[in-house]
PDB file of C-alpha atoms in Angstrom:
ATOM      1  CA  UNK A   1     109.167 -84.572  35.882  1.00 89.00           C
ATOM      2  CA  UNK A   2     111.834 -81.904  36.365  1.00 94.00           C
ATOM      3  CA  UNK A   3     111.847 -79.413  39.243  1.00 94.00           C
ATOM      4  CA  UNK A   4     110.340 -76.572  37.218  1.00 96.00           C
ATOM      5  CA  UNK A   5     107.445 -78.753  36.084  1.00 95.00           C
ATOM      6  CA  UNK A   6     106.845 -79.912  39.653  1.00 95.00           C
ATOM      7  CA  UNK A   7     106.779 -76.333  40.945  1.00 95.00           C
ATOM      8  CA  UNK A   8     104.530 -75.006  38.201  1.00 94.00           C
ATOM      9  CA  UNK A   9     102.091 -77.924  38.341  1.00 94.00           C
ATOM     10  CA  UNK A  10     101.786 -77.955  42.132  1.00 95.00           C
ATOM     11  CA  UNK A  11      98.626 -76.364  43.458  1.00 93.00           C
ATOM     12  CA  UNK A  12      96.129 -76.846  46.268  1.00 93.00           C
ATOM     13  CA  UNK A  13      93.798 -79.445  44.765  1.00 94.00           C
ATOM     14  CA  UNK A  14      90.310 -79.507  46.270  1.00 91.00           C
ATOM     15  CA  UNK A  15      88.911 -82.546  44.517  1.00 93.00           C
ATOM     16  CA  UNK A  16      90.453 -86.027  44.678  1.00 97.00           C
ATOM     17  CA  UNK A  17      89.470 -89.466  43.420  1.00 97.00           C
ATOM     18  CA  UNK A  18      89.188 -92.361  45.858  1.00 96.00           C
ATOM     19  CA  UNK A  19      92.029 -94.241  44.151  1.00 97.00           C
ATOM     20  CA  UNK A  20      94.319 -95.460  46.954  1.00 97.00           C
ATOM     21  CA  UNK A  21      97.728 -93.862  47.294  1.00 98.00           C
ATOM     22  CA  UNK A  22     100.464 -96.538  47.219  1.00 97.00           C
ATOM     23  CA  UNK A  23     102.143 -96.853  50.593  1.00 97.00           C
ATOM     24  CA  UNK A  24     105.504 -97.221  48.840  1.00 98.00           C
ATOM     25  CA  UNK A  25     105.021 -93.820  47.152  1.00 98.00           C
ATOM     26  CA  UNK A  26     104.302 -92.129  50.482  1.00 98.00           C
ATOM     27  CA  UNK A  27     107.345 -93.768  52.029  1.00 98.00           C
ATOM     28  CA  UNK A  28     109.585 -92.658  49.134  1.00 98.00           C
ATOM     29  CA  UNK A  29     108.307 -89.094  49.362  1.00 98.00           C
ATOM     30  CA  UNK A  30     108.685 -88.786  53.120  1.00 98.00           C
ATOM     31  CA  UNK A  31     112.098 -90.459  53.138  1.00 98.00           C
ATOM     32  CA  UNK A  32     113.372 -88.005  50.513  1.00 98.00           C
ATOM     33  CA  UNK A  33     111.654 -85.030  52.187  1.00 98.00           C
ATOM     34  CA  UNK A  34     113.623 -85.721  55.357  1.00 98.00           C
ATOM     35  CA  UNK A  35     116.524 -84.069  53.518  1.00 98.00           C
ATOM     36  CA  UNK A  36     114.701 -80.726  53.470  1.00 98.00           C
ATOM     37  CA  UNK A  37     116.785 -77.950  55.061  1.00 97.00           C
ATOM     38  CA  UNK A  38     116.389 -76.906  58.668  1.00 97.00           C
ATOM     39  CA  UNK A  39     118.434 -74.595  60.868  1.00 96.00           C
ATOM     40  CA  UNK A  40     121.301 -76.551  62.505  1.00 97.00           C
ATOM     41  CA  UNK A  41     119.607 -79.701  61.136  1.00 97.00           C
ATOM     42  CA  UNK A  42     117.174 -79.938  64.069  1.00 97.00           C
ATOM     43  CA  UNK A  43     114.399 -81.240  61.759  1.00 98.00           C
ATOM     44  CA  UNK A  44     111.492 -79.821  63.798  1.00 98.00           C
ATOM     45  CA  UNK A  45     108.683 -81.620  61.943  1.00 98.00           C
ATOM     46  CA  UNK A  46     106.756 -84.534  63.387  1.00 98.00           C
ATOM     47  CA  UNK A  47     104.459 -86.178  60.850  1.00 98.00           C
ATOM     48  CA  UNK A  48     101.485 -88.513  61.202  1.00 98.00           C
ATOM     49  CA  UNK A  49     100.153 -90.189  58.038  1.00 98.00           C
ATOM     50  CA  UNK A  50      96.583 -91.472  57.933  1.00 98.00           C
ATOM     51  CA  UNK A  51      94.929 -93.720  55.377  1.00 98.00           C
ATOM     52  CA  UNK A  52      92.160 -96.324  55.376  1.00 97.00           C
ATOM     53  CA  UNK A  53      89.836 -96.772  58.346  1.00 97.00           C
ATOM     54  CA  UNK A  54      91.625 -94.327  60.721  1.00 97.00           C
ATOM     55  CA  UNK A  55      91.342 -91.498  58.192  1.00 98.00           C
ATOM     56  CA  UNK A  56      87.745 -92.376  57.337  1.00 97.00           C
ATOM     57  CA  UNK A  57      86.849 -92.273  61.035  1.00 97.00           C
ATOM     58  CA  UNK A  58      88.593 -88.917  61.544  1.00 97.00           C
ATOM     59  CA  UNK A  59      86.786 -87.434  58.538  1.00 97.00           C
ATOM     60  CA  UNK A  60      83.420 -88.644  59.829  1.00 96.00           C
ATOM     61  CA  UNK A  61      83.933 -87.261  63.338  1.00 95.00           C
ATOM     62  CA  UNK A  62      85.316 -83.925  62.094  1.00 95.00           C
ATOM     63  CA  UNK A  63      82.488 -83.416  59.588  1.00 93.00           C
ATOM     64  CA  UNK A  64      79.840 -84.247  62.188  1.00 92.00           C
ATOM     65  CA  UNK A  65      81.442 -81.842  64.636  1.00 91.00           C
ATOM     66  CA  UNK A  66      81.610 -78.966  62.150  1.00 88.00           C
ATOM     67  CA  UNK A  67      78.122 -79.632  60.743  1.00 86.00           C
ATOM     68  CA  UNK A  68      76.701 -79.581  64.272  1.00 87.00           C
ATOM     69  CA  UNK A  69      78.108 -76.089  64.779  1.00 85.00           C
ATOM     70  CA  UNK A  70      80.436 -76.966  67.648  1.00 87.00           C
ATOM     71  CA  UNK A  71      82.880 -74.125  68.418  1.00 90.00           C
ATOM     72  CA  UNK A  72      86.411 -74.275  67.079  1.00 91.00           C
ATOM     73  CA  UNK A  73      89.170 -75.387  69.393  1.00 93.00           C
ATOM     74  CA  UNK A  74      91.086 -72.583  71.061  1.00 91.00           C
ATOM     75  CA  UNK A  75      93.735 -71.349  68.662  1.00 86.00           C
ATOM     76  CA  UNK A  76      97.354 -72.137  69.472  1.00 90.00           C
ATOM     77  CA  UNK A  77      98.667 -69.844  66.742  1.00 90.00           C
ATOM     78  CA  UNK A  78      97.260 -67.005  64.678  1.00 89.00           C
ATOM     79  CA  UNK A  79      96.500 -68.131  61.121  1.00 86.00           C
ATOM     80  CA  UNK A  80      96.358 -64.555  59.802  1.00 87.00           C
ATOM     81  CA  UNK A  81      96.964 -61.186  61.486  1.00 87.00           C
ATOM     82  CA  UNK A  82      93.780 -59.569  62.775  1.00 87.00           C
ATOM     83  CA  UNK A  83      94.427 -56.542  60.578  1.00 89.00           C
ATOM     84  CA  UNK A  84      95.826 -57.849  57.319  1.00 89.00           C
ATOM     85  CA  UNK A  85      97.309 -54.885  55.433  1.00 91.00           C
ATOM     86  CA  UNK A  86      97.749 -54.197  51.723  1.00 93.00           C
ATOM     87  CA  UNK A  87      98.707 -55.908  49.440  1.00 90.00           C
ATOM     88  CA  UNK A  88      98.042 -59.098  51.403  1.00 86.00           C
ATOM     89  CA  UNK A  89      94.406 -58.392  52.173  1.00 89.00           C
ATOM     90  CA  UNK A  90      93.654 -57.825  48.476  1.00 89.00           C
ATOM     91  CA  UNK A  91      95.384 -61.077  47.506  1.00 86.00           C
ATOM     92  CA  UNK A  92      93.461 -63.012  50.132  1.00 85.00           C
ATOM     93  CA  UNK A  93      90.167 -61.433  49.049  1.00 85.00           C
ATOM     94  CA  UNK A  94      90.875 -62.230  45.397  1.00 82.00           C
ATOM     95  CA  UNK A  95      91.562 -65.844  46.289  1.00 82.00           C
ATOM     96  CA  UNK A  96      88.260 -66.138  48.159  1.00 76.00           C
ATOM     97  CA  UNK A  97      86.328 -64.579  45.297  1.00 75.00           C
ATOM     98  CA  UNK A  98      87.945 -66.884  42.729  1.00 76.00           C
ATOM     99  CA  UNK A  99      87.508 -69.963  44.901  1.00 71.00           C
ATOM    100  CA  UNK A 100      83.799 -69.530  45.509  1.00 68.00           C
ATOM    101  CA  UNK A 101      83.106 -68.231  41.996  1.00 68.00           C
ATOM    102  CA  UNK A 102      84.475 -71.525  40.654  1.00 68.00           C
ATOM    103  CA  UNK A 103      81.864 -73.290  42.803  1.00 66.00           C
ATOM    104  CA  UNK A 104      79.072 -70.979  41.663  1.00 66.00           C
ATOM    105  CA  UNK A 105      78.701 -69.533  45.179  1.00 64.00           C
ATOM    106  CA  UNK A 106      77.899 -65.851  45.609  1.00 65.00           C
ATOM    107  CA  UNK A 107      80.102 -63.905  48.023  1.00 66.00           C
ATOM    108  CA  UNK A 108      77.120 -63.024  50.239  1.00 67.00           C
ATOM    109  CA  UNK A 109      75.836 -66.629  50.418  1.00 65.00           C
ATOM    110  CA  UNK A 110      77.402 -67.447  53.777  1.00 62.00           C
ATOM    111  CA  UNK A 111      75.541 -70.762  54.229  1.00 67.00           C
ATOM    112  CA  UNK A 112      76.790 -72.082  50.891  1.00 63.00           C
ATOM    113  CA  UNK A 113      80.324 -70.970  51.712  1.00 65.00           C
ATOM    114  CA  UNK A 114      80.159 -72.842  54.999  1.00 67.00           C
ATOM    115  CA  UNK A 115      78.925 -75.989  53.266  1.00 67.00           C
ATOM    116  CA  UNK A 116      81.800 -75.757  50.801  1.00 70.00           C
ATOM    117  CA  UNK A 117      84.263 -75.272  53.654  1.00 75.00           C
ATOM    118  CA  UNK A 118      83.196 -78.602  55.178  1.00 83.00           C
ATOM    119  CA  UNK A 119      85.054 -80.216  52.281  1.00 85.00           C
ATOM    120  CA  UNK A 120      88.234 -79.465  54.227  1.00 89.00           C
ATOM    121  CA  UNK A 121      87.345 -82.068  56.826  1.00 92.00           C
ATOM    122  CA  UNK A 122      86.598 -84.676  54.178  1.00 95.00           C
ATOM    123  CA  UNK A 123      90.100 -83.970  52.805  1.00 96.00           C
ATOM    124  CA  UNK A 124      88.252 -83.097  49.594  1.00 95.00           C
ATOM    125  CA  UNK A 125      87.800 -86.823  49.057  1.00 96.00           C
ATOM    126  CA  UNK A 126      91.512 -87.666  49.304  1.00 98.00           C
ATOM    127  CA  UNK A 127      92.342 -91.194  50.535  1.00 98.00           C
ATOM    128  CA  UNK A 128      95.487 -90.119  52.393  1.00 98.00           C
ATOM    129  CA  UNK A 129      96.421 -87.258  54.674  1.00 98.00           C
ATOM    130  CA  UNK A 130      99.344 -86.168  56.773  1.00 98.00           C
ATOM    131  CA  UNK A 131      99.318 -84.025  59.874  1.00 98.00           C
ATOM    132  CA  UNK A 132     102.322 -81.850  60.655  1.00 98.00           C
ATOM    133  CA  UNK A 133     103.197 -81.113  64.273  1.00 98.00           C
ATOM    134  CA  UNK A 134     105.927 -79.025  65.881  1.00 98.00           C
ATOM    135  CA  UNK A 135     107.280 -78.848  69.427  1.00 97.00           C
ATOM    136  CA  UNK A 136     105.611 -76.031  71.383  1.00 95.00           C
ATOM    137  CA  UNK A 137     108.976 -74.798  72.663  1.00 96.00           C
ATOM    138  CA  UNK A 138     110.362 -74.031  69.200  1.00 96.00           C
ATOM    139  CA  UNK A 139     110.316 -70.577  67.618  1.00 94.00           C
ATOM    140  CA  UNK A 140     109.630 -68.766  64.363  1.00 94.00           C
ATOM    141  CA  UNK A 141     112.780 -69.963  62.562  1.00 96.00           C
ATOM    142  CA  UNK A 142     111.721 -73.560  63.185  1.00 96.00           C
ATOM    143  CA  UNK A 143     108.219 -72.798  61.894  1.00 96.00           C
ATOM    144  CA  UNK A 144     109.866 -71.589  58.682  1.00 96.00           C
ATOM    145  CA  UNK A 145     111.643 -74.959  58.536  1.00 97.00           C
ATOM    146  CA  UNK A 146     108.208 -76.603  58.494  1.00 97.00           C
ATOM    147  CA  UNK A 147     107.360 -74.585  55.390  1.00 96.00           C
ATOM    148  CA  UNK A 148     110.461 -75.787  53.581  1.00 97.00           C
ATOM    149  CA  UNK A 149     109.740 -79.373  54.587  1.00 98.00           C
ATOM    150  CA  UNK A 150     106.098 -79.257  53.494  1.00 98.00           C
ATOM    151  CA  UNK A 151     106.982 -77.652  50.155  1.00 98.00           C
ATOM    152  CA  UNK A 152     109.512 -80.422  49.598  1.00 98.00           C
ATOM    153  CA  UNK A 153     106.820 -83.020  50.323  1.00 98.00           C
ATOM    154  CA  UNK A 154     104.396 -81.380  47.891  1.00 98.00           C
ATOM    155  CA  UNK A 155     106.942 -81.233  45.070  1.00 98.00           C
ATOM    156  CA  UNK A 156     107.943 -84.854  45.596  1.00 98.00           C
ATOM    157  CA  UNK A 157     104.271 -85.845  45.484  1.00 98.00           C
ATOM    158  CA  UNK A 158     104.073 -84.241  42.033  1.00 98.00           C
ATOM    159  CA  UNK A 159     107.004 -86.401  40.944  1.00 97.00           C
ATOM    160  CA  UNK A 160     104.884 -89.415  41.947  1.00 97.00           C
ATOM    161  CA  UNK A 161     101.924 -88.142  39.906  1.00 97.00           C
ATOM    162  CA  UNK A 162     100.079 -87.147  43.071  1.00 98.00           C
ATOM    163  CA  UNK A 163      98.538 -83.873  44.192  1.00 98.00           C
ATOM    164  CA  UNK A 164      98.041 -82.299  47.602  1.00 98.00           C
ATOM    165  CA  UNK A 165      96.253 -79.580  49.517  1.00 96.00           C
ATOM    166  CA  UNK A 166      97.894 -78.084  52.635  1.00 97.00           C
ATOM    167  CA  UNK A 167      95.231 -77.119  55.179  1.00 96.00           C
ATOM    168  CA  UNK A 168      95.722 -74.988  58.278  1.00 94.00           C
ATOM    169  CA  UNK A 169      91.965 -75.468  58.773  1.00 92.00           C
ATOM    170  CA  UNK A 170      92.712 -78.713  60.605  1.00 95.00           C
ATOM    171  CA  UNK A 171      94.211 -76.686  63.463  1.00 95.00           C
ATOM    172  CA  UNK A 172      90.673 -75.467  64.179  1.00 93.00           C
ATOM    173  CA  UNK A 173      89.687 -79.028  65.158  1.00 95.00           C
ATOM    174  CA  UNK A 174      93.058 -80.013  66.596  1.00 96.00           C
ATOM    175  CA  UNK A 175      91.529 -81.862  69.535  1.00 96.00           C
ATOM    176  CA  UNK A 176      89.572 -84.089  67.168  1.00 96.00           C
ATOM    177  CA  UNK A 177      92.771 -84.872  65.258  1.00 97.00           C
ATOM    178  CA  UNK A 178      94.584 -85.585  68.530  1.00 97.00           C
ATOM    179  CA  UNK A 179      91.986 -88.200  69.459  1.00 96.00           C
ATOM    180  CA  UNK A 180      93.141 -90.192  66.431  1.00 96.00           C
ATOM    181  CA  UNK A 181      96.897 -89.587  66.211  1.00 97.00           C
ATOM    182  CA  UNK A 182      97.547 -89.312  69.981  1.00 97.00           C
ATOM    183  CA  UNK A 183     100.521 -86.908  69.793  1.00 97.00           C
ATOM    184  CA  UNK A 184     102.669 -86.193  72.862  1.00 97.00           C
ATOM    185  CA  UNK A 185     101.488 -83.183  74.866  1.00 95.00           C
ATOM    186  CA  UNK A 186     104.529 -81.137  73.868  1.00 96.00           C
ATOM    187  CA  UNK A 187     103.539 -81.165  70.192  1.00 97.00           C
ATOM    188  CA  UNK A 188     101.280 -78.598  68.470  1.00 97.00           C
ATOM    189  CA  UNK A 189      99.346 -79.223  65.256  1.00 98.00           C
ATOM    190  CA  UNK A 190     100.370 -76.827  62.488  1.00 97.00           C
ATOM    191  CA  UNK A 191      98.397 -78.179  59.533  1.00 96.00           C
ATOM    192  CA  UNK A 192      97.013 -81.148  57.700  1.00 97.00           C
ATOM    193  CA  UNK A 193      97.626 -82.062  54.069  1.00 98.00           C
ATOM    194  CA  UNK A 194      95.276 -83.991  51.807  1.00 98.00           C
ATOM    195  CA  UNK A 195      97.050 -86.313  49.370  1.00 98.00           C
ATOM    196  CA  UNK A 196      95.772 -88.233  46.372  1.00 98.00           C
ATOM    197  CA  UNK A 197      95.030 -88.283  42.661  1.00 98.00           C
ATOM    198  CA  UNK A 198      93.235 -85.274  41.217  1.00 96.00           C
ATOM    199  CA  UNK A 199      89.578 -85.593  40.250  1.00 94.00           C
ATOM    200  CA  UNK A 200      89.544 -83.778  36.919  1.00 90.00           C
ATOM    201  CA  UNK A 201      85.753 -83.538  37.019  1.00 88.00           C
ATOM    202  CA  UNK A 202      85.992 -80.923  39.772  1.00 86.00           C
ATOM    203  CA  UNK A 203      86.066 -77.362  38.451  1.00 78.00           C
ATOM    204  CA  UNK A 204      88.705 -74.961  39.659  1.00 76.00           C
ATOM    205  CA  UNK A 205      90.236 -71.613  38.857  1.00 76.00           C
ATOM    206  CA  UNK A 206      93.961 -71.482  39.378  1.00 81.00           C
ATOM    207  CA  UNK A 207      94.873 -68.462  41.476  1.00 83.00           C
ATOM    208  CA  UNK A 208      97.306 -65.979  39.982  1.00 85.00           C
ATOM    209  CA  UNK A 209     100.572 -64.715  41.363  1.00 91.00           C
ATOM    210  CA  UNK A 210     101.988 -61.257  41.891  1.00 91.00           C
ATOM    211  CA  UNK A 211     104.337 -60.029  39.188  1.00 93.00           C
ATOM    212  CA  UNK A 212     108.052 -60.503  39.767  1.00 93.00           C
ATOM    213  CA  UNK A 213     108.431 -56.753  40.132  1.00 93.00           C
ATOM    214  CA  UNK A 214     106.041 -56.735  43.115  1.00 93.00           C
ATOM    215  CA  UNK A 215     107.969 -59.269  45.139  1.00 94.00           C
ATOM    216  CA  UNK A 216     111.557 -59.329  43.889  1.00 94.00           C
ATOM    217  CA  UNK A 217     114.253 -56.636  43.749  1.00 94.00           C
ATOM    218  CA  UNK A 218     117.418 -57.391  41.783  1.00 94.00           C
ATOM    219  CA  UNK A 219     120.535 -55.539  42.957  1.00 95.00           C
ATOM    220  CA  UNK A 220     123.599 -56.103  40.824  1.00 92.00           C
ATOM    221  CA  UNK A 221     126.763 -54.548  39.515  1.00 76.00           C
TER     222      UNK A 221
END
């Protein structure tokens, strides 16, 4: 698989089979991803990989917590600005409409939307997951390094025939995750990522992208 194919075939998969992910594949991916760029090579990511019984236990506890209506953990970072302006708010709204339409859920059916959202904490059935942490003392440039690292991981997973789904939703139950991975106190959870083989029986609508003219300006001689 070349780079273009990896980029164009990568997407947030929300339906995985229970086929185990080979440990050797995860090790290859994460070893190669360590070469992702970071400012002054400080490599600010700290990764925890869960499979098997530890992941199954985390899923069970997280689902029970969410289903019981327990409040979210206090946010340590803002997932989206309180007032999301145009064109971002329209893109986010379009994604939500497409996502729930693919599940046959009406926009006003809040209960059904909540039930669908619980899939996040089952990792959408994936048998492997990683959790990405960053030191609390680091700043915005280092957070951008996390993005480059995670994108590298996701593209390498495609090269292994695997799919993924990055999930900031895990930060809402960060204390539950911490009970399993036991991170040092100076680390903050940024996101989780479900990893596995796609379940092709699960319906989806692939979200579109803005035209090149909306996001790119070419300035040349």
